[in-house]
Coordinates of C-alpha atoms and ligand atoms in Angstrom, one line a residue:
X6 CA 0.0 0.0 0.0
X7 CA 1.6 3.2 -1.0
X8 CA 2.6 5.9 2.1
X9 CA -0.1 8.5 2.1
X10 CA -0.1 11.6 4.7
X11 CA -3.3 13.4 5.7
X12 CA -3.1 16.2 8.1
X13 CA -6.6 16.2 10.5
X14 CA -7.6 19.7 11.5
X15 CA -9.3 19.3 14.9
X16 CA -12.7 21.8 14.7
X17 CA -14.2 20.3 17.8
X18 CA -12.8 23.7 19.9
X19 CA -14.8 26.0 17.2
X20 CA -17.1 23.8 15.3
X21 CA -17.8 21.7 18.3
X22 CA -18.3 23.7 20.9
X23 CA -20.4 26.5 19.6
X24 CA -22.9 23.9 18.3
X25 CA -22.9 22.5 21.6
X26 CA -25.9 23.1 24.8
X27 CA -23.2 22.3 27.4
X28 CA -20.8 25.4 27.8
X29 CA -17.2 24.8 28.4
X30 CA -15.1 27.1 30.4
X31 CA -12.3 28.4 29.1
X32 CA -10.2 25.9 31.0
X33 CA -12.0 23.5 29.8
X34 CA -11.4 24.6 26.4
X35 CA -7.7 25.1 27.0
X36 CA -7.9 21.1 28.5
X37 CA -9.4 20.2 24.9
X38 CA -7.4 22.0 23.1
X39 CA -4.5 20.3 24.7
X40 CA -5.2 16.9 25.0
X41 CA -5.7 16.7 21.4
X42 CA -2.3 18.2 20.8
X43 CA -1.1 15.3 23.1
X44 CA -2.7 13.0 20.9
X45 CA -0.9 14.6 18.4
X46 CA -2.9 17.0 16.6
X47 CA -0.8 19.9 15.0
X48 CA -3.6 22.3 13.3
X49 CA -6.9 23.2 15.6
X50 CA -9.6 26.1 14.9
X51 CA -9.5 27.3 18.5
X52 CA -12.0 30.0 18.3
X53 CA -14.5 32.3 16.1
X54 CA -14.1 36.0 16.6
X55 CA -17.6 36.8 15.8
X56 CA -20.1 39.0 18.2
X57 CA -20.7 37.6 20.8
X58 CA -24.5 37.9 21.1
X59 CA -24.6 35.6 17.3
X60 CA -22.4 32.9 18.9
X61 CA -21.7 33.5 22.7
X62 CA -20.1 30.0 23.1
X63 CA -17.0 31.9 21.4
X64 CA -17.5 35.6 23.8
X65 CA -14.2 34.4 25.6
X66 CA -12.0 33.9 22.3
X67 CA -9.1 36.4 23.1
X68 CA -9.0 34.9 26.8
X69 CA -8.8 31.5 25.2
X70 CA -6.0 32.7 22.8
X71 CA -4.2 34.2 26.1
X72 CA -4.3 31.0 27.3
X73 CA -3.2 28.3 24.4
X74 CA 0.3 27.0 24.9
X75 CA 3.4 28.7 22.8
X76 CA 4.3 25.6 20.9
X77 CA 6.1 26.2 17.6
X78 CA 4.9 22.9 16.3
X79 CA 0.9 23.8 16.5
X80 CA -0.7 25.6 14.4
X81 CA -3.5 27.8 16.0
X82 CA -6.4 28.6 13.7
X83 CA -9.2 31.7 14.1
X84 CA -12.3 32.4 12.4
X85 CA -13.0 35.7 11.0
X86 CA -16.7 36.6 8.9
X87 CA -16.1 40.0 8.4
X88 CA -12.9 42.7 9.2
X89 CA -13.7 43.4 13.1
X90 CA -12.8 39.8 13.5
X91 CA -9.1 40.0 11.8
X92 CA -8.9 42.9 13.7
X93 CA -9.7 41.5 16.9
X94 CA -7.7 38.2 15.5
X95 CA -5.0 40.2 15.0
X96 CA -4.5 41.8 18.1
X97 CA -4.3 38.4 20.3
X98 CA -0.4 38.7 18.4
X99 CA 0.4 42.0 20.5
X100 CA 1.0 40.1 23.6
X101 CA 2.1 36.6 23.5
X102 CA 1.2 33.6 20.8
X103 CA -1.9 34.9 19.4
X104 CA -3.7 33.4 16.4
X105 CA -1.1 32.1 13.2
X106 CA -3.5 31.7 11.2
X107 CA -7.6 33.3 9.6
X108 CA -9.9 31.6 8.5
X109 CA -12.9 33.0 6.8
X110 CA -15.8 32.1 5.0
X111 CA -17.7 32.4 1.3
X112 CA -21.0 31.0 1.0
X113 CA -22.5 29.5 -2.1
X114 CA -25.8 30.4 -0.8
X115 CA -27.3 33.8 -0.7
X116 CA -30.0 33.0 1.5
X117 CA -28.4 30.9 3.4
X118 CA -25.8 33.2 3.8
X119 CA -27.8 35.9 4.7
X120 CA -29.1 33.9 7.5
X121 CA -26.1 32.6 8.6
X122 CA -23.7 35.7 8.6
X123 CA -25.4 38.4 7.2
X124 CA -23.9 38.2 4.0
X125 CA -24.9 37.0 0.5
X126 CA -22.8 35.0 -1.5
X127 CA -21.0 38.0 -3.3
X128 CA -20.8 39.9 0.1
X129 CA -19.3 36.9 1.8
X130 CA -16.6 36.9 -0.7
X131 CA -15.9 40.5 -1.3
X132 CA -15.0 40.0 2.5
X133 CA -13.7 36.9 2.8
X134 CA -10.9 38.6 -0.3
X135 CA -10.5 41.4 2.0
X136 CA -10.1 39.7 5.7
X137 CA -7.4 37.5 3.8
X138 CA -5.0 41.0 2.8
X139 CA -5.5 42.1 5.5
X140 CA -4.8 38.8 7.8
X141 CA -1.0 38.3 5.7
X142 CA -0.2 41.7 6.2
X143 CA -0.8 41.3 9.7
X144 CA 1.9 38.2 9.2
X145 CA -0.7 35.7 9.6
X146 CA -1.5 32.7 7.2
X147 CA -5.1 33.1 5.5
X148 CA -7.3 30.1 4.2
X149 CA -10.9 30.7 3.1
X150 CA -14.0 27.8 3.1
X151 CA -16.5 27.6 0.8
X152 CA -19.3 26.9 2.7
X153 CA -22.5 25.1 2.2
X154 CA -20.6 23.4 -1.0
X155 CA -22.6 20.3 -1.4
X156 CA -26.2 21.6 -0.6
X157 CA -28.4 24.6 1.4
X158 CA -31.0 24.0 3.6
X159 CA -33.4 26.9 1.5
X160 CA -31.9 26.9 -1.6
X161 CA -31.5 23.4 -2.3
X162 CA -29.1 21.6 -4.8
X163 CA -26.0 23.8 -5.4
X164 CA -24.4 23.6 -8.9
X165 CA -20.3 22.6 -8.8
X166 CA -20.1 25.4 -11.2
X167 CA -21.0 27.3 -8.0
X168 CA -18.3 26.1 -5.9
X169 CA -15.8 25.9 -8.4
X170 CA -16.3 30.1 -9.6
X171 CA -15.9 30.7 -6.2
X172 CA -12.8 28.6 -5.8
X173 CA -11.3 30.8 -9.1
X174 CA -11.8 34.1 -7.2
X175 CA -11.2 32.9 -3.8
X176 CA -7.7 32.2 -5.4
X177 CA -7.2 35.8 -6.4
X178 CA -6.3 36.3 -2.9
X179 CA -3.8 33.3 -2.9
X180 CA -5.1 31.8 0.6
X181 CA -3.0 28.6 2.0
X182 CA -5.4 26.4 1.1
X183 CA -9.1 26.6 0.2
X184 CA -11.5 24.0 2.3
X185 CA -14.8 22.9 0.9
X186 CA -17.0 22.5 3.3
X187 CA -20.5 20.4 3.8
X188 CA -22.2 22.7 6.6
X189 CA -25.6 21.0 6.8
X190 CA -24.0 17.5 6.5
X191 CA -26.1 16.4 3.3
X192 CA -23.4 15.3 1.1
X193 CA -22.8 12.0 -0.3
X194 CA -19.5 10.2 -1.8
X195 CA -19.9 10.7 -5.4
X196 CA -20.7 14.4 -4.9
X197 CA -17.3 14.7 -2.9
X198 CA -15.5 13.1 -5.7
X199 CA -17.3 15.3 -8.6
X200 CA -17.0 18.9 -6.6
X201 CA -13.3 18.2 -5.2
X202 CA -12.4 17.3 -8.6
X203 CA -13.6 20.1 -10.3
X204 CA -12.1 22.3 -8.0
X205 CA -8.5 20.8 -8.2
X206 CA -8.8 20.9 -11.8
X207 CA -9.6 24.8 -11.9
X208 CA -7.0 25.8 -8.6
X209 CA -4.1 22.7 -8.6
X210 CA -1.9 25.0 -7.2
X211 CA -4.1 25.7 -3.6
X212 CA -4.4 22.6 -1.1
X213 CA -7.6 21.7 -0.5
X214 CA -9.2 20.9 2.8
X215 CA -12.4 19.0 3.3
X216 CA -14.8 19.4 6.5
X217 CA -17.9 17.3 7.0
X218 CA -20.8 16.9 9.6
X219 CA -22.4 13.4 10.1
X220 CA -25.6 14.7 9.9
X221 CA -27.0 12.1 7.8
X222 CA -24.2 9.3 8.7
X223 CA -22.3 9.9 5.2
X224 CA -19.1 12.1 6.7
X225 CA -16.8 9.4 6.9
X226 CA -17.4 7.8 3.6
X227 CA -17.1 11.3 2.3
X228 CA -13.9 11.9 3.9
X229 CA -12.3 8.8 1.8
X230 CA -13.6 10.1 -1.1
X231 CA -12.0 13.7 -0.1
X232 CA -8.8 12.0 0.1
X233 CA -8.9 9.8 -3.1
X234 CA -10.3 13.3 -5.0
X235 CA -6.9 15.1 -4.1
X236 CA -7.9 16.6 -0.6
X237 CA -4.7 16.5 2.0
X238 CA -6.3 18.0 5.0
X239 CA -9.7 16.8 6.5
X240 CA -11.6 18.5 9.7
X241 CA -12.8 16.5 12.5
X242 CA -14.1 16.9 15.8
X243 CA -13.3 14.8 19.1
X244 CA -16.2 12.5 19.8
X245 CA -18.2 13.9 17.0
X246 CA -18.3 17.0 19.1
X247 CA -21.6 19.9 17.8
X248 CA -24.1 17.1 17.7
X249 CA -26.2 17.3 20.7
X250 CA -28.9 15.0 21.3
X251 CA -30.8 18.0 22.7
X252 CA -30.5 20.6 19.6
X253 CA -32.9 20.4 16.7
X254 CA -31.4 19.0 13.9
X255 CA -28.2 17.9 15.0
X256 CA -25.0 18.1 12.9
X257 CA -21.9 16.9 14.8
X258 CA -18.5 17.2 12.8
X259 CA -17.2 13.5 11.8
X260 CA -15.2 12.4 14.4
X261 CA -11.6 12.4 15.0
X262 CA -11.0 8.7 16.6
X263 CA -13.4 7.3 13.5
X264 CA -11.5 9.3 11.1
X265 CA -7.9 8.5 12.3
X266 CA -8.9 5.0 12.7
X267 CA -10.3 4.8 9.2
X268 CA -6.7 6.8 7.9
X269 CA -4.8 4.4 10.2
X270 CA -5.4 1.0 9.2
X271 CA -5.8 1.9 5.6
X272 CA -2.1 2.7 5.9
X273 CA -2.7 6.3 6.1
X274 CA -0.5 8.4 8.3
X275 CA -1.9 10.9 10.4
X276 CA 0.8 11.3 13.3
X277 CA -2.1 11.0 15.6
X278 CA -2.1 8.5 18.7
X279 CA -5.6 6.9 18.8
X280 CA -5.7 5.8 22.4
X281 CA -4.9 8.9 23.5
X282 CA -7.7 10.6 21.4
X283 CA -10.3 7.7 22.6
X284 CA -9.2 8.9 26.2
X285 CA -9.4 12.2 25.3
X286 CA -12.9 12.0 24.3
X287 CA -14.0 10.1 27.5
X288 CA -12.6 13.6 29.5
X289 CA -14.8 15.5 27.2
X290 CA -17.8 13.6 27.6
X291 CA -17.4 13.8 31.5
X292 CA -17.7 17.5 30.8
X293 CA -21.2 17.1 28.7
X294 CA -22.2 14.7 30.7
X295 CA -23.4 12.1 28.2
X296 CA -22.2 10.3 25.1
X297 CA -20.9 11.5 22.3
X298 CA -21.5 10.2 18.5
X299 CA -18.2 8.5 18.0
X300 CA -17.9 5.3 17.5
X301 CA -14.8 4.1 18.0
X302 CA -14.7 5.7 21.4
X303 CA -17.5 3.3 22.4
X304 CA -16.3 0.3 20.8
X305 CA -12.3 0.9 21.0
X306 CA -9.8 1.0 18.4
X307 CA -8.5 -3.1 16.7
X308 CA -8.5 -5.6 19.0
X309 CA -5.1 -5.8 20.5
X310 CA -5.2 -9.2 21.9
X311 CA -6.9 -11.0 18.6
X312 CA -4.2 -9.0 16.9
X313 CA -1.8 -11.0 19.2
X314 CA -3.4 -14.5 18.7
X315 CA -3.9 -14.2 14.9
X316 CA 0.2 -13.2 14.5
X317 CA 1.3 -16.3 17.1
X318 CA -1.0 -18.4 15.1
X319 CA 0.7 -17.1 11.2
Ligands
LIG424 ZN1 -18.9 22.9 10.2

């Protein structure tokens, strides 16, 4: 089997947490945050500057930031809609670590959009174009997602065509890498292949990224198909973190043990340590107070002992 690397982005910080009833503490967000880097994560979104009355699971971002260890090997990600955020994004780098690295969003949707972040699908990328100038000449890195890529909850089917234009101006602004992202968690395998395909054909030069929610139990199949469409950096969350049981409509982010386990004994390399992420996972669901959607956290990685038996036995 030929030697594949993926990196895994963990989201559950960002993408986890402000989906979620239960709010974490900044501690407790910090203790997240860096038990999956003992696990071995390198890239995490750690936190959305956005207002805090639209998402006040994220009002303590520049007291997280304050907070996250100065390691040179991690790379700590921020999300940014509009140019208050980079601001505020920006500033965390006047006094200690800060944020290396914006990411920002353009929506295929205008209605969606609208809804979402106040922005229509032009208006979300005039921005996102701006927030990414302005983000390197702060001396930060800058990556843009193309949200709502596979479908929209109002508007329905969305057109590759759609998501590829964007992808062609996005690149204008030559962002690190451009992630296509399934936000409602509709998106099956074949559409992963098609739409990731089309946009490495019209931007080979950008990495792509590809973030899924298991809404409708399709993420992980459509992480495989990222990976075999050209995608080399996939987002998960730890346990499946954002899907709570209690929420209408709940879309958790695929999660990190069942992706690195898939990656793992497919013989691809992720640098991550699976036990530690399965224990991981148990501290955060002491914290929620109930299960979360991963699997492999409830039934365990392979079998170590069977492994044992079945090599004694060969
Ligand atoms: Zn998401």
């Amino acid at each position: 089997m030929a030697e594949r690397t993926i990196e895994i982005v963990e989201v559950g910080p960002r993408d986890g947490l402000q989906n979620e009833a239960v709010e974490f503490s900044t501690a407790d967000k910090l203790r997240l945050i860096n038990l999956a880097i003992e696990a071995g994560i390198r890239r995490l979104e750690v936190a959305s500057f956005v207002h805090p009355k639209l998402v006040p699971q994220m009002a303590d971002a520049e007291a997280l930031v304050a907070g996250l260890d100065d390691r040179p090997d991690v790379i700590y990600l921020g999300l940014a809609l509009n140019m208050r955020g980079v601001e505020r994004a920006a500033a965390t780098r006047s006094s200690g670590r800060g944020i290396d690295e914006i990411g920002c969003v353009a929506i295929t949707s205008d209605t969606f959009g609208q809804k979402n972040q106040g922005q229509t699908s032009a208006e979300s990328l005039a921005a996102s174009l701006e927030i990414m100038a302005f983000a390197k000449a702060e001396g930060m890195e800058a990556g843009v997602t193309i949200s709502a890529a596979y479908g929209c909850p109002f508007e329905g089917e969305i057109a590759p065509d759609r998501v590829v234009d964007l992808a062609k101006r996005l690149a204008d602004a030559e962002p690190c890498e451009i992630s296509i992202a399934d936000t409602i968690g509709v998106a099956v395998p074949a559409q992963v292949t098609d739409v990731i395909g089309k946009v490495k054909e019209a931007v080979p030069h950008i990495p792509l990224r590809a973030h899924f929610h298991n809404t409708r139990n399709t993420g992980i199949a459509n992480a495989w198909a990222a990976l075999e469409a050209g995608a080399v950096t996939i987002d998960a969350s730890l346990g499946g973190l954002g899907g709570c049981p209690f929420a209408p409509r709940a879309t958790g982010n695929i999660a990190t043990e069942d992706l690195v386990y898939m990656l793992q004994r497919s013989g691809v390399e992720t640098g991550i340590d699976l036990d530690k992420l399965i224990s991981a996972t148990g501290w955060v669901q002491g914290v929620l107070g109930r299960q979360t959607p991963a699997m492999v956290s409830q039934a365990g990685g392979f079998p170590k002992a069977a492994a044992a038996e079945k090599n004694a036995a060969e």
